[in-house]
GROMACS .gro file of C-alpha atoms in nm:
model
  250
    1MET     CA    1   5.459  -6.152   1.249
    2GLY     CA    2   5.514  -6.176   1.622
    3GLN     CA    3   5.634  -5.819   1.654
    4ARG     CA    4   5.583  -5.587   1.951
    5GLY     CA    5   5.522  -5.225   1.852
    6LEU     CA    6   5.465  -4.903   2.044
    7ILE     CA    7   5.294  -4.595   1.903
    8VAL     CA    8   5.404  -4.300   2.117
    9ALA     CA    9   5.134  -4.036   2.097
   10PRO     CA   10   5.085  -3.690   2.248
   11PRO     CA   11   4.725  -3.559   2.249
   12ARG     CA   12   4.569  -3.449   1.918
   13THR     CA   13   4.823  -3.612   1.689
   14GLY     CA   14   4.584  -3.833   1.493
   15LYS     CA   15   4.640  -4.149   1.699
   16THR     CA   16   4.289  -4.287   1.660
   17THR     CA   17   4.280  -4.224   1.285
   18LEU     CA   18   4.616  -4.401   1.252
   19LEU     CA   19   4.478  -4.702   1.441
   20HIS     CA   20   4.183  -4.720   1.202
   21HIS     CA   21   4.423  -4.719   0.906
   22ILE     CA   22   4.638  -4.993   1.063
   23ALA     CA   23   4.329  -5.206   1.125
   24ASP     CA   24   4.214  -5.160   0.764
   25ALA     CA   25   4.562  -5.251   0.636
   26VAL     CA   26   4.578  -5.570   0.843
   27VAL     CA   27   4.238  -5.689   0.719
   28LYS     CA   28   4.316  -5.603   0.357
   29ASN     CA   29   4.674  -5.730   0.332
   30HIS     CA   30   4.663  -6.018   0.581
   31PRO     CA   31   4.309  -6.163   0.575
   32GLU     CA   32   4.443  -6.483   0.732
   33MET     CA   33   4.520  -6.294   1.055
   34LYS     CA   34   4.276  -6.264   1.342
   35LEU     CA   35   4.253  -5.894   1.433
   36ILE     CA   36   4.156  -5.808   1.790
   37ILE     CA   37   4.107  -5.441   1.876
   38LEU     CA   38   4.141  -5.396   2.252
   39LEU     CA   39   4.011  -5.065   2.384
   40VAL     CA   40   4.066  -4.991   2.753
   41ASP     CA   41   3.909  -4.691   2.930
   42GLU     CA   42   3.815  -4.542   2.592
   43ARG     CA   43   3.529  -4.302   2.517
   44PRO     CA   44   3.201  -4.487   2.443
   45GLU     CA   45   3.164  -4.311   2.107
   46GLU     CA   46   3.511  -4.429   2.005
   47VAL     CA   47   3.419  -4.786   2.092
   48THR     CA   48   3.105  -4.759   1.880
   49ASP     CA   49   3.302  -4.609   1.593
   50PHE     CA   50   3.552  -4.897   1.595
   51LYS     CA   51   3.270  -5.154   1.600
   52ARG     CA   52   3.099  -4.991   1.303
   53SER     CA   53   3.420  -4.930   1.108
   54HIS     CA   54   3.571  -5.278   1.151
   55PRO     CA   55   3.294  -5.540   1.134
   56LYS     CA   56   3.542  -5.815   1.038
   57SER     CA   57   3.752  -5.755   1.349
   58GLU     CA   58   3.688  -5.860   1.707
   59ILE     CA   59   3.637  -5.557   1.930
   60ILE     CA   60   3.702  -5.614   2.299
   61ALA     CA   61   3.633  -5.296   2.493
   62SER     CA   62   3.578  -5.147   2.835
   63SER     CA   63   3.469  -4.785   2.794
   64ASN     CA   64   3.545  -4.509   3.042
   65ASP     CA   65   3.199  -4.537   3.196
   66SER     CA   66   3.290  -4.889   3.317
   67ASP     CA   67   3.460  -4.962   3.648
   68ILE     CA   68   3.827  -5.042   3.704
   69LYS     CA   69   3.759  -5.415   3.744
   70SER     CA   70   3.607  -5.418   3.396
   71HIS     CA   71   3.919  -5.255   3.250
   72THR     CA   72   4.158  -5.504   3.409
   73ARG     CA   73   3.936  -5.804   3.337
   74ILE     CA   74   3.891  -5.743   2.965
   75ALA     CA   75   4.262  -5.673   2.918
   76GLN     CA   76   4.350  -6.011   3.070
   77LEU     CA   77   4.068  -6.192   2.889
   78ALA     CA   78   4.179  -6.051   2.554
   79ILE     CA   79   4.540  -6.160   2.595
   80GLU     CA   80   4.440  -6.507   2.716
   81ARG     CA   81   4.204  -6.548   2.420
   82ALA     CA   82   4.483  -6.443   2.185
   83LYS     CA   83   4.722  -6.696   2.342
   84ARG     CA   84   4.471  -6.979   2.294
   85LEU     CA   85   4.425  -6.883   1.928
   86VAL     CA   86   4.803  -6.882   1.880
   87GLU     CA   87   4.826  -7.227   2.039
   88ALA     CA   88   4.565  -7.342   1.785
   89GLY     CA   89   4.792  -7.227   1.502
   90LYS     CA   90   4.633  -6.889   1.432
   91HIS     CA   91   4.817  -6.567   1.356
   92VAL     CA   92   4.674  -6.295   1.583
   93PHE     CA   93   4.718  -5.917   1.570
   94ILE     CA   94   4.617  -5.710   1.875
   95LEU     CA   95   4.573  -5.334   1.850
   96LEU     CA   96   4.575  -5.202   2.208
   97ASP     CA   97   4.461  -4.849   2.286
   98SER     CA   98   4.619  -4.782   2.520
   99ILE     CA   99   4.888  -4.949   2.728
  100THR     CA  100   4.888  -4.629   2.937
  101ARG     CA  101   4.524  -4.655   3.040
  102THR     CA  102   4.565  -5.029   3.093
  103ALA     CA  103   4.853  -4.967   3.334
  104ARG     CA  104   4.654  -4.692   3.506
  105ALA     CA  105   4.367  -4.934   3.563
  106PHE     CA  106   4.591  -5.199   3.718
  107ASN     CA  107   4.752  -4.931   3.935
  108ASN     CA  108   4.413  -4.811   4.061
  109ALA     CA  109   4.305  -5.170   4.119
  110MET     CA  110   4.596  -5.219   4.361
  111GLY     CA  111   4.428  -4.987   4.608
  112GLY     CA  112   4.752  -4.882   4.776
  113GLY     CA  113   4.947  -5.069   5.037
  114GLY     CA  114   5.246  -5.145   4.818
  115ARG     CA  115   5.567  -4.960   4.746
  116THR     CA  116   5.478  -4.643   4.557
  117MET     CA  117   5.709  -4.500   4.294
  118SER     CA  118   5.712  -4.137   4.180
  119GLY     CA  119   5.393  -4.035   4.004
  120GLY     CA  120   5.179  -4.242   4.238
  121VAL     CA  121   5.245  -4.573   4.060
  122ASP     CA  122   5.242  -4.887   4.273
  123ALA     CA  123   5.556  -5.088   4.201
  124ARG     CA  124   5.343  -5.402   4.154
  125ALA     CA  125   5.099  -5.240   3.912
  126MET     CA  126   5.325  -5.268   3.606
  127GLU     CA  127   5.368  -5.644   3.635
  128ILE     CA  128   5.059  -5.757   3.441
  129PRO     CA  129   5.069  -5.479   3.176
  130ARG     CA  130   5.434  -5.570   3.110
  131LYS     CA  131   5.337  -5.936   3.069
  132ILE     CA  132   5.055  -5.839   2.832
  133PHE     CA  133   5.290  -5.642   2.607
  134ALA     CA  134   5.561  -5.908   2.632
  135ALA     CA  135   5.321  -6.180   2.514
  136ALA     CA  136   5.388  -6.093   2.149
  137ARG     CA  137   5.594  -6.363   1.980
  138ASN     CA  138   5.630  -6.586   1.676
  139THR     CA  139   5.620  -6.952   1.777
  140GLU     CA  140   5.788  -7.228   1.580
  141GLU     CA  141   5.527  -7.492   1.657
  142ALA     CA  142   5.205  -7.288   1.637
  143GLY     CA  143   5.092  -6.938   1.533
  144SER     CA  144   5.206  -6.587   1.618
  145LEU     CA  145   5.091  -6.293   1.827
  146THR     CA  146   5.164  -5.938   1.715
  147ILE     CA  147   5.083  -5.651   1.952
  148VAL     CA  148   5.080  -5.284   1.858
  149ALA     CA  149   4.996  -5.063   2.157
  150THR     CA  150   4.965  -4.689   2.203
  151ALA     CA  151   5.150  -4.505   2.481
  152LEU     CA  152   5.022  -4.162   2.582
  153ILE     CA  153   5.273  -3.884   2.650
  154GLU     CA  154   5.261  -3.509   2.716
  155THR     CA  155   4.928  -3.546   2.898
  156GLY     CA  156   5.038  -3.341   3.198
  157SER     CA  157   5.031  -3.654   3.415
  158ARG     CA  158   5.345  -3.765   3.596
  159MET     CA  159   5.196  -4.114   3.614
  160ASP     CA  160   5.154  -4.136   3.236
  161GLU     CA  161   5.515  -4.029   3.186
  162LEU     CA  162   5.640  -4.294   3.427
  163ILE     CA  163   5.428  -4.560   3.253
  164PHE     CA  164   5.576  -4.459   2.919
  165GLN     CA  165   5.928  -4.488   3.059
  166GLU     CA  166   5.843  -4.840   3.178
  167PHE     CA  167   5.758  -4.948   2.822
  168LYS     CA  168   6.001  -4.733   2.627
  169GLY     CA  169   6.249  -4.949   2.442
  170THR     CA  170   6.066  -5.275   2.518
  171GLY     CA  171   5.917  -5.313   2.170
  172ASN     CA  172   6.066  -5.422   1.839
  173MET     CA  173   5.926  -5.104   1.686
  174GLU     CA  174   5.851  -4.752   1.805
  175MET     CA  175   5.651  -4.501   1.604
  176VAL     CA  176   5.664  -4.152   1.754
  177LEU     CA  177   5.392  -3.900   1.670
  178ASP     CA  178   5.470  -3.528   1.692
  179ARG     CA  179   5.224  -3.253   1.793
  180LYS     CA  180   5.415  -2.989   1.593
  181ILE     CA  181   5.375  -3.197   1.277
  182SER     CA  182   5.002  -3.254   1.333
  183ASP     CA  183   4.956  -2.881   1.397
  184GLN     CA  184   5.076  -2.834   1.038
  185ARG     CA  185   4.795  -3.073   0.930
  186ILE     CA  186   5.047  -3.329   0.807
  187TYR     CA  187   4.925  -3.686   0.866
  188PRO     CA  188   5.038  -3.932   0.976
  189ALA     CA  189   5.231  -3.698   1.206
  190ILE     CA  190   5.531  -3.931   1.240
  191ASP     CA  191   5.872  -3.810   1.351
  192ILE     CA  192   6.073  -4.046   1.131
  193PHE     CA  193   6.399  -3.958   1.306
  194LEU     CA  194   6.270  -4.082   1.644
  195SER     CA  195   6.084  -4.379   1.495
  196GLY     CA  196   6.237  -4.707   1.392
  197THR     CA  197   6.253  -5.086   1.406
  198ARG     CA  198   6.505  -5.292   1.597
  199ARG     CA  199   6.710  -5.536   1.391
  200GLU     CA  200   6.526  -5.443   1.074
  201GLU     CA  201   6.788  -5.637   0.878
  202LEU     CA  202   6.601  -5.952   0.984
  203LEU     CA  203   6.278  -5.825   0.827
  204LEU     CA  204   6.413  -5.680   0.501
  205GLN     CA  205   6.613  -5.794   0.202
  206PRO     CA  206   6.964  -5.643   0.191
  207TRP     CA  207   6.875  -5.426  -0.109
  208GLU     CA  208   6.561  -5.298   0.069
  209LEU     CA  209   6.760  -5.204   0.377
  210GLU     CA  210   7.014  -5.022   0.161
  211LYS     CA  211   6.741  -4.816  -0.009
  212ILE     CA  212   6.578  -4.730   0.324
  213ASN     CA  213   6.913  -4.610   0.456
  214LEU     CA  214   6.945  -4.390   0.146
  215ILE     CA  215   6.604  -4.238   0.224
  216ARG     CA  216   6.701  -4.167   0.585
  217ARG     CA  217   7.030  -4.006   0.482
  218GLY     CA  218   6.852  -3.794   0.222
  219LEU     CA  219   6.603  -3.663   0.480
  220ALA     CA  220   6.855  -3.616   0.762
  221GLY     CA  221   6.905  -3.244   0.700
  222HIS     CA  222   6.534  -3.160   0.723
  223LYS     CA  223   6.310  -3.077   1.016
  224PRO     CA  224   6.074  -3.363   1.118
  225GLY     CA  225   5.769  -3.198   0.958
  226GLU     CA  226   5.949  -3.134   0.631
  227ALA     CA  227   6.093  -3.487   0.630
  228ILE     CA  228   5.761  -3.670   0.666
  229GLU     CA  229   5.595  -3.436   0.416
  230ARG     CA  230   5.862  -3.508   0.153
  231LEU     CA  231   5.845  -3.879   0.226
  232LEU     CA  232   5.466  -3.887   0.192
  233MET     CA  233   5.483  -3.706  -0.142
  234PHE     CA  234   5.730  -3.967  -0.267
  235VAL     CA  235   5.537  -4.268  -0.130
  236LYS     CA  236   5.213  -4.158  -0.300
  237LYS     CA  237   5.377  -4.194  -0.642
  238PHE     CA  238   5.397  -4.573  -0.608
  239PRO     CA  239   5.131  -4.841  -0.552
  240THR     CA  240   5.351  -5.053  -0.322
  241ASN     CA  241   5.651  -5.008  -0.093
  242THR     CA  242   5.855  -5.250  -0.304
  243GLU     CA  243   5.801  -5.046  -0.619
  244MET     CA  244   5.886  -4.730  -0.428
  245LEU     CA  245   6.218  -4.873  -0.311
  246LYS     CA  246   6.299  -5.000  -0.660
  247GLY     CA  247   6.239  -4.647  -0.788
  248ILE     CA  248   6.522  -4.507  -0.575
  249PRO     CA  249   6.848  -4.479  -0.770
  250GLY     CA  250   7.169  -4.602  -0.615
   0.00000   0.00000   0.00000
C-alpha cells in the first residue's frame, strides 16, 4: 500500500482493459480499500462503461466533451477527497487515466504567458500534476494512498512525450505496454524487461525475490513477446502467485 505506479501505454495496447482488470482485482482482493477511478478527458462511452462495470467503486470523471476547467477541477477534487479519507484512517487506491491528459488540461488552463518548454508545455503546468502523482504514500499514523496512473506515449504529440519524460522514473513501479506484443494478440501486452518495481526487496520475502530473479534470468534470452507469452502460460497453471513461485525449482 502507498505505492506510486505508472502504466506506460502506446495506443491500442489494451490499456483500458488492463485498468478494468486492476479495478476488479483491487475490489476482490482488498475489499477494505476505497477504490477511486479518476478519468480525465476520457471518451463519454468509456466513462459510462467504467460506471457500469465497477458499481462498488467511486467514479470521478470529466469526459472529453467537458471544458478544461472541469478537467482540472475534478482532478484536484479527487486527490483532496483521497487525502481526507487517508487522514480518517482509510486505505485508498486511485486509478488515474491518464496523467498525460491531466497534465495537458493544466497546461491549456495556463493560457500562455509563462516560460514555454519544447512541445508547447508551460513550465508551470506540471506543478499540480506532479503533486497529484506524488501524493501517494503510506502514513504511520493514518491510512495509505496508492496511485496507479497511465502515461500515453507514441501518440505523435511532442507534448505527450515531454509529459511522459516529466513522470518517467518518479514512480515506485513502471509497467510498460508494447504495441508489437499487442499486435500479436498477446494480453496483457507487457514488456517485462522494461517493467519493474523499485526496491522490490522491501515488498517480497527473500525466497520470493530469489524465485522472481530466476524467472527473469530464464526469460532473458527471449524477445519481449515470447517472454510474456511463456510467462502467462506458466502463471495460468497456478491459482495464486505464491503457489506459482513455490512451483519453481531452485
